[in-house]
Tab-separated table of C-alpha atoms in Angstrom:
chain	number	residue	atom	x	y	z
Q	4	MET	CA	147.422	119.566	102.238
Q	5	TRP	CA	147.064	120.347	105.915
Q	6	ALA	CA	149.104	118.145	108.282
Q	7	LEU	CA	148.321	117.045	111.817
Q	8	ARG	CA	150.447	118.688	114.498
Q	9	TYR	CA	151.439	115.501	116.259
Q	10	ASP	CA	154.719	114.844	118.078
Q	11	PRO	CA	155.638	111.132	118.440
Q	12	GLU	CA	158.266	112.020	121.049
Q	13	ILE	CA	155.543	113.145	123.441
Q	14	CYS	CA	153.930	109.704	123.285
Q	15	LYS	CA	157.330	108.053	123.641
Q	16	GLU	CA	158.081	109.956	126.842
Q	17	CYS	CA	154.542	109.813	128.273
Q	18	PRO	CA	154.617	108.222	131.760
Q	19	SER	CA	151.055	106.874	131.543
Q	20	PRO	CA	149.039	106.320	128.342
Q	21	ARG	CA	145.723	107.680	129.700
Q	22	CYS	CA	144.483	108.173	126.154
Q	23	LEU	CA	143.918	104.424	125.787
Q	24	LEU	CA	143.745	103.340	129.422
Q	25	GLN	CA	140.582	105.370	130.047
Q	26	CYS	CA	138.824	104.371	126.837
Q	27	GLN	CA	135.176	103.389	127.469
Q	28	TYR	CA	135.109	100.922	124.564
Q	29	MET	CA	138.500	99.161	124.570
Q	30	GLU	CA	139.959	97.349	127.561
Q	31	MET	CA	143.719	97.111	127.939
Q	32	GLY	CA	146.309	97.270	130.684
Q	33	GLU	CA	148.965	99.921	131.006
Q	34	GLU	CA	151.703	97.983	129.223
Q	35	GLU	CA	149.482	97.135	126.284
Q	36	ALA	CA	148.163	100.691	126.097
Q	37	LYS	CA	151.718	102.026	125.992
Q	38	SER	CA	152.646	99.521	123.306
Q	39	GLU	CA	149.613	100.307	121.140
Q	40	ILE	CA	150.021	104.083	121.207
Q	41	LEU	CA	153.697	103.678	120.274
Q	42	LYS	CA	152.707	101.472	117.355
Q	43	LEU	CA	150.401	104.213	116.161
Q	44	SER	CA	153.093	106.856	116.574
Q	45	ARG	CA	155.407	104.766	114.370
Q	46	GLY	CA	152.721	104.240	111.745
Q	47	GLU	CA	152.362	100.529	112.516
Q	48	ASP	CA	149.255	98.371	112.684
Q	49	SER	CA	147.442	98.391	116.022
Q	50	ARG	CA	144.282	96.802	117.390
Q	51	VAL	CA	143.127	100.376	118.036
Q	52	LEU	CA	142.692	100.924	114.303
Q	53	LYS	CA	140.006	98.240	114.198
Q	54	GLU	CA	138.413	98.739	117.619
Q	55	CYS	CA	138.210	102.524	118.110
Q	56	MET	CA	134.567	103.639	118.303
Q	57	THR	CA	135.388	107.320	117.519
Q	58	CYS	CA	134.012	108.698	120.804
Q	59	TYR	CA	136.673	111.480	120.809
Q	60	GLY	CA	137.507	110.536	124.417
Q	61	CYS	CA	141.254	110.119	123.957
Q	62	GLU	CA	141.527	113.752	122.839
Q	63	GLU	CA	140.309	114.730	126.297
Q	64	TYR	CA	142.305	112.113	128.197
Q	65	CYS	CA	145.657	113.131	126.675
Q	66	PRO	CA	147.159	115.675	129.112
Q	67	TYR	CA	149.578	117.004	126.482
Q	68	GLY	CA	147.173	117.884	123.675
Q	69	ASN	CA	148.990	115.557	121.301
Q	70	HIS	CA	145.854	114.563	119.345
Q	71	PRO	CA	145.701	110.762	119.633
Q	72	TYR	CA	142.184	110.676	118.157
Q	73	PHE	CA	143.167	112.540	115.017
Q	74	LEU	CA	146.246	110.322	114.736
Q	75	ILE	CA	144.006	107.231	114.816
Q	76	CYS	CA	141.768	108.715	112.125
Q	77	GLU	CA	144.770	109.613	109.956
Q	78	MET	CA	146.223	106.124	110.293
Q	79	ARG	CA	142.907	104.483	109.481
Q	80	GLU	CA	142.542	106.421	106.259
Q	81	LYS	CA	146.171	105.844	105.297
Q	82	LYS	CA	145.758	102.088	105.764
Q	83	SER	CA	142.206	102.011	104.325
Q	84	ILE	CA	140.793	100.720	107.614
Q	85	TYR	CA	137.387	102.382	107.442
Q	86	THR	CA	134.807	102.329	110.194
Q	87	ALA	CA	131.614	101.856	108.192
Q	88	PRO	CA	130.524	100.224	104.925
Q	89	ARG	CA	131.444	102.339	101.908
Q	90	PRO	CA	127.817	103.238	101.020
Q	91	ILE	CA	127.306	104.765	104.493
Q	92	THR	CA	130.583	106.674	104.348
Q	93	ASN	CA	129.819	107.978	100.860
Q	94	GLN	CA	126.283	108.907	101.876
Q	95	TRP	CA	127.631	111.205	104.583
Q	96	ILE	CA	130.162	112.724	102.206
Q	97	ASN	CA	127.510	113.359	99.554
Q	98	MET	CA	124.740	114.721	101.763
Q	99	THR	CA	127.122	117.248	103.365
Q	100	GLN	CA	128.611	118.375	100.038
Q	101	MET	CA	128.596	122.127	99.409
Q	102	GLN	CA	126.063	122.915	96.673
Q	103	GLY	CA	125.744	126.693	96.836
Q	104	ARG	CA	122.384	126.489	98.626
Q	105	ALA	CA	123.316	127.957	101.984
Q	106	LEU	CA	120.771	130.158	103.731
Q	107	ILE	CA	122.274	133.507	104.700
Q	108	GLY	CA	120.298	136.015	106.715
Q	109	LYS	CA	120.924	139.704	107.329
Q	110	VAL	CA	124.473	139.140	108.454
Q	111	GLY	CA	126.314	141.718	110.507
Q	112	GLU	CA	129.620	141.558	112.350
Q	113	VAL	CA	128.155	138.868	114.631
Q	114	VAL	CA	126.408	135.847	113.164
Q	115	LEU	CA	124.653	132.781	114.519
Q	116	SER	CA	125.771	129.554	112.850
Q	117	SER	CA	123.310	126.665	112.909
Q	118	CYS	CA	125.644	124.350	110.972
Q	119	LEU	CA	123.545	121.893	108.943
Q	120	LEU	CA	121.005	121.337	111.753
Q	121	PRO	CA	117.633	123.015	111.051
Q	122	SER	CA	116.424	122.602	114.642
Q	123	LEU	CA	119.160	124.945	115.880
Q	124	GLY	CA	118.020	127.698	113.559
Q	125	THR	CA	114.428	127.156	114.676
Q	126	MET	CA	115.344	127.444	118.359
Q	127	ALA	CA	117.326	130.633	117.729
Q	128	SER	CA	114.560	132.246	115.645
Q	129	THR	CA	112.267	132.945	118.596
Q	130	GLY	CA	112.576	134.220	122.147
Q	131	GLU	CA	114.297	137.067	123.879
Q	132	ILE	CA	117.732	135.459	124.173
Q	133	PHE	CA	118.418	135.659	120.441
Q	134	SER	CA	116.117	138.599	119.671
Q	135	GLN	CA	118.922	140.879	118.473
Q	136	LEU	CA	120.505	138.226	116.269
Q	137	SER	CA	117.615	136.068	115.087
Q	138	THR	CA	117.969	137.260	111.477
Q	139	SER	CA	121.779	137.196	111.428
Q	140	VAL	CA	121.984	133.471	110.796
Q	141	VAL	CA	123.819	131.168	108.407
Q	142	PHE	CA	122.822	127.585	107.656
Q	143	GLY	CA	124.085	125.037	105.185
Q	144	ALA	CA	126.946	122.811	104.133
Q	145	GLU	CA	128.991	125.887	103.195
Q	146	PHE	CA	129.197	126.760	106.906
Q	147	MET	CA	129.060	123.257	108.373
Q	148	CYS	CA	131.830	121.922	110.563
Q	149	PRO	CA	133.139	118.805	108.760
Q	150	ALA	CA	134.058	116.984	111.983
Q	151	VAL	CA	131.486	114.238	111.381
Q	152	HIS	CA	133.822	112.766	108.751
Q	153	THR	CA	136.374	111.897	111.435
Q	154	HIS	CA	133.932	109.173	112.517
Q	155	PHE	CA	134.389	107.588	109.106
Q	156	ALA	CA	138.191	108.061	108.981
Q	157	LYS	CA	137.847	110.499	106.114
Q	158	MET	CA	140.370	113.079	107.269
Q	159	SER	CA	141.021	114.037	103.655
Q	160	VAL	CA	137.437	115.332	103.510
Q	161	VAL	CA	137.920	117.268	106.754
Q	162	LYS	CA	141.140	118.856	105.491
Q	163	GLU	CA	139.556	119.741	102.159
Q	164	ARG	CA	136.354	121.262	103.521
Q	165	LEU	CA	137.411	123.036	106.717
Q	166	PRO	CA	139.521	125.670	104.875
Q	167	GLN	CA	136.599	126.162	102.469
Q	168	VAL	CA	134.253	126.793	105.386
Q	169	MET	CA	136.709	129.323	106.793
Q	170	ASP	CA	136.865	131.061	103.424
Q	171	ASN	CA	133.062	131.200	103.227
Q	172	PHE	CA	132.908	132.932	106.603
Q	173	ARG	CA	135.737	135.245	105.550
Q	174	LYS	CA	133.733	136.343	102.506
Q	175	LEU	CA	130.857	137.361	104.788
Q	176	GLY	CA	133.159	139.726	106.639
Q	177	VAL	CA	131.957	138.546	110.053
Q	178	LYS	CA	134.047	139.146	113.165
Q	179	ARG	CA	132.330	136.804	115.623
Q	180	VAL	CA	130.550	133.507	114.951
Q	181	ILE	CA	128.275	132.182	117.691
Q	182	CYS	CA	128.373	128.438	117.195
Q	183	LEU	CA	124.962	126.969	118.040
Q	184	HIS	CA	126.368	123.502	117.412
Q	185	ASP	CA	128.793	122.298	120.071
Q	186	GLU	CA	130.801	120.474	117.416
Q	187	CYS	CA	131.243	123.651	115.343
Q	188	TYR	CA	132.903	125.415	118.245
Q	189	GLY	CA	135.100	122.371	118.892
Q	190	THR	CA	136.023	122.249	115.208
Q	191	PHE	CA	136.807	125.938	114.867
Q	192	THR	CA	138.987	125.873	117.976
Q	193	ALA	CA	140.467	122.440	118.728
Q	194	LEU	CA	140.405	120.707	115.326
Q	195	ALA	CA	141.467	123.779	113.349
Q	196	LYS	CA	144.357	124.334	115.750
Q	197	ALA	CA	145.432	120.694	115.468
Q	198	TYR	CA	145.875	121.146	111.714
Q	199	GLY	CA	147.069	124.746	111.663
Q	200	VAL	CA	143.985	125.998	109.828
Q	201	GLU	CA	143.570	129.751	110.218
Q	202	VAL	CA	140.222	130.861	111.645
Q	203	PRO	CA	139.406	134.389	110.361
Q	204	PHE	CA	136.893	135.211	113.092
Q	205	GLU	CA	136.354	134.765	116.817
Q	206	PRO	CA	134.428	131.534	117.510
Q	207	VAL	CA	131.951	131.988	120.373
Q	208	TYR	CA	130.568	129.020	122.262
Q	209	TYR	CA	126.796	129.306	122.317
Q	210	MET	CA	126.591	128.446	126.013
Q	211	ASP	CA	128.877	131.377	126.784
Q	212	PHE	CA	126.421	133.523	124.850
Q	213	LEU	CA	123.476	131.964	126.719
Q	214	LEU	CA	125.119	132.661	130.061
Q	215	GLU	CA	125.813	136.276	129.122
Q	216	ARG	CA	122.238	136.854	127.962
Q	217	LEU	CA	120.737	135.104	130.999
Q	218	GLU	CA	122.733	137.393	133.279
Q	219	GLU	CA	121.223	140.349	131.406
Q	220	LEU	CA	117.730	138.842	131.610
Q	221	LYS	CA	118.074	137.630	135.197
Q	222	PRO	CA	115.118	139.671	136.535
Q	223	LYS	CA	112.843	137.769	134.120
Q	224	ILE	CA	114.018	134.298	135.156
Q	225	THR	CA	111.710	132.153	137.255
Q	226	PRO	CA	113.753	129.382	138.941
Q	227	LEU	CA	112.519	126.055	137.634
Q	228	GLY	CA	113.185	123.946	140.721
Q	229	ILE	CA	113.748	120.756	138.754
Q	230	LYS	CA	116.294	117.938	138.851
Q	231	ALA	CA	118.138	116.949	135.701
Q	232	VAL	CA	120.884	114.833	134.181
Q	233	TYR	CA	122.982	115.804	131.179
Q	234	GLN	CA	123.857	113.955	127.984
Q	235	ARG	CA	127.314	115.192	127.060
Q	236	PRO	CA	127.996	115.031	123.289
Q	237	CYS	CA	131.165	113.517	121.879
Q	238	SER	CA	132.356	116.857	120.477
Q	239	ASN	CA	132.409	118.332	123.976
Q	240	ARG	CA	135.503	116.167	124.539
Q	241	TRP	CA	137.419	118.679	122.421
Q	242	ILE	CA	136.435	121.579	124.684
Q	243	PRO	CA	136.376	120.164	128.242
Q	244	ASP	CA	136.982	123.619	129.713
Q	245	LYS	CA	133.411	124.541	128.697
Q	246	GLN	CA	131.725	122.044	131.046
Q	247	ASP	CA	131.584	124.606	133.854
Q	248	VAL	CA	129.551	126.957	131.653
Q	249	LEU	CA	126.663	124.487	131.676
Q	250	ARG	CA	126.679	124.334	135.474
Q	251	LYS	CA	126.623	128.132	135.733
Q	252	ILE	CA	123.628	128.271	133.400
Q	253	LEU	CA	121.760	125.634	135.381
Q	254	ASP	CA	122.446	127.471	138.628
Q	255	LEU	CA	120.852	130.587	137.125
Q	256	LEU	CA	117.844	128.577	135.964
Q	257	GLY	CA	117.292	126.902	139.315
Q	258	VAL	CA	118.084	123.443	137.935
Q	259	ARG	CA	119.839	120.868	140.080
Q	260	LEU	CA	122.247	118.778	138.007
Q	261	LEU	CA	122.412	115.315	139.529
Q	262	ASP	CA	125.595	113.268	139.686
Q	263	ARG	CA	125.743	109.970	137.868
Q	264	THR	CA	128.357	107.440	136.824
Q	265	HIS	CA	128.501	108.276	133.123
Q	266	GLN	CA	129.267	111.973	133.201
Q	267	GLY	CA	132.347	114.105	132.595
Q	268	GLU	CA	135.243	112.019	131.318
Q	269	ARG	CA	133.162	108.846	131.752
Q	270	SER	CA	130.342	110.040	129.491
Q	271	LEU	CA	128.899	107.548	127.016
Q	272	CYS	CA	128.007	108.116	123.373
Q	273	CYS	CA	124.337	108.675	122.512
Q	274	GLY	CA	124.657	105.685	120.198
Q	275	GLY	CA	123.841	107.378	116.886
Q	276	ILE	CA	127.204	107.169	115.161
Q	277	LEU	CA	128.045	104.116	117.249
Q	278	ARG	CA	125.197	102.240	115.578
Q	279	LEU	CA	126.752	102.895	112.171
Q	280	ILE	CA	130.306	101.877	113.015
Q	281	GLY	CA	130.005	99.542	116.006
Q	282	GLY	CA	126.810	97.736	115.125
Q	283	TYR	CA	123.315	97.541	116.624
Q	284	LYS	CA	124.205	95.240	119.500
Q	285	LEU	CA	126.906	97.501	120.922
Q	286	ALA	CA	124.860	100.673	120.370
Q	287	ASP	CA	121.838	99.152	122.110
Q	288	GLU	CA	123.942	98.046	125.072
Q	289	ILE	CA	125.594	101.461	125.464
Q	290	GLN	CA	122.216	103.181	125.294
Q	291	ARG	CA	120.764	100.755	127.846
Q	292	ARG	CA	123.605	101.434	130.304
Q	293	ASN	CA	123.456	105.168	129.745
Q	294	ILE	CA	119.694	105.515	130.191
Q	295	ALA	CA	119.626	103.200	133.214
Q	296	ASP	CA	122.307	105.395	134.762
Q	297	MET	CA	120.138	108.461	134.129
Q	298	ALA	CA	116.915	106.916	135.389
Q	299	LYS	CA	118.250	105.741	138.741
Q	300	THR	CA	119.102	109.333	139.725
Q	301	GLY	CA	115.427	110.264	139.956
Q	302	ALA	CA	115.871	113.196	137.574
Q	303	ASP	CA	112.905	114.983	136.017
Q	304	TYR	CA	114.677	115.996	132.820
Q	305	CYS	CA	117.497	114.895	130.538
Q	306	ILE	CA	119.269	117.962	129.157
Q	307	PHE	CA	120.734	117.763	125.660
Q	308	ASN	CA	123.441	119.905	124.130
Q	309	CYS	CA	123.523	118.322	120.661
Q	310	PRO	CA	120.314	118.020	118.560
Q	311	ALA	CA	121.600	114.764	117.051
Q	312	CYS	CA	121.964	113.272	120.539
Q	313	GLN	CA	118.433	114.414	121.374
Q	314	GLU	CA	117.036	112.915	118.190
Q	315	THR	CA	118.803	109.632	118.943
Q	316	LEU	CA	117.978	109.333	122.642
Q	317	GLY	CA	115.001	111.624	123.202
Q	318	SER	CA	112.180	109.090	122.859
Q	319	LYS	CA	114.161	106.481	124.776
Q	320	VAL	CA	114.821	108.664	127.811
Q	321	ALA	CA	111.139	109.652	127.717
Q	322	LYS	CA	110.171	105.985	127.999
Q	323	ALA	CA	112.432	105.812	131.045
Q	324	GLY	CA	110.459	108.621	132.684
Q	325	LEU	CA	112.692	111.612	131.908
Q	326	LYS	CA	111.623	114.584	129.819
Q	327	PRO	CA	114.128	115.329	127.021
Q	328	ILE	CA	114.948	118.995	126.491
Q	329	HIS	CA	117.633	121.017	124.737
Q	330	ILE	CA	119.495	123.523	126.907
Q	331	ILE	CA	118.214	126.429	124.763
Q	332	ASP	CA	114.598	125.390	125.360
Q	333	LEU	CA	115.349	124.998	129.057
Q	334	CYS	CA	116.479	128.632	129.116
Q	335	LYS	CA	113.272	129.656	127.352
Q	336	MET	CA	111.272	127.728	129.927
Q	337	ALA	CA	112.858	129.681	132.779
Q	338	LEU	CA	112.011	132.907	130.918
Q	339	GLY	CA	108.365	131.872	130.598
Q	340	GLU	CA	108.500	131.392	126.838
Q	341	ILE	CA	107.877	127.642	127.082
Q	342	SER	CA	105.722	125.998	129.746
Q	343	GLN	CA	106.811	122.900	131.628
Q	344	GLU	CA	103.528	121.271	130.634
Q	345	GLU	CA	104.261	122.005	126.969
Q	346	GLU	CA	107.620	120.261	127.217
């Protein structure tokens, strides 16, 4: 079984426990935060095990890459402190089970992975950006990143399935996998590294691919001249170095990204998973704060990275006067493939 690469000595010597101090969902002072992370490092009970909302934030806050989030998930499973009722947890395990029904296109050395999200495959099937790769696509549980199970403290499922996913890609003989799902790229880089799982291909972040293609298609871009805010997904916490890629894309598209309180390290969850593990009241309050923060900027659009975030928040941001749009569709809009009126 794969083991987490965690060093308790790093937490012991840490001068400031930012991992817990900066949490958006638990309030504690520096002394308590230090005490709680040390309890976790020793395998002891901690209030964190019952109160963590699985936002992934502490993975980003830790300056040493010591994986406090994965440690919390490991401890929860070890102590049977689960985040959701058993039927919900089992439902997620069952509906993401590999069943030999994956859709595999005309795969070459480079493949587009749409995880288990049909909308990603649909977006990549049309338009000039993906024209050379639109048929080289894989979709299905066999190629899905199993990171969602960390939300339910089922690390055993993650450690069982991630190597299987790697083996499925290996059998295809692909050299590069363009991850259309932000969480896939985070899984194949950050999570796999945390557990020492070998990745037999080069994971490519889809926004890096978008940026490269937009540079090639630059003469065809019509600057959009719109103002927007961004809903950062939880998985982006694992790959914070990729935030600048979004800004470069928006600059090319003529989109002004407006500052707001809940962005970057202070980003808030879309509320989807939060509703399952934190309850309706907390999820509703987080969504209210998040959308109010967006609306007061005067933005025209709310840009989404994750389709699940868009499905959760899309209609709600629309009611607040912002047009929801995925970054891929925004690129298509600037290329004249989608009209602003259509969106």
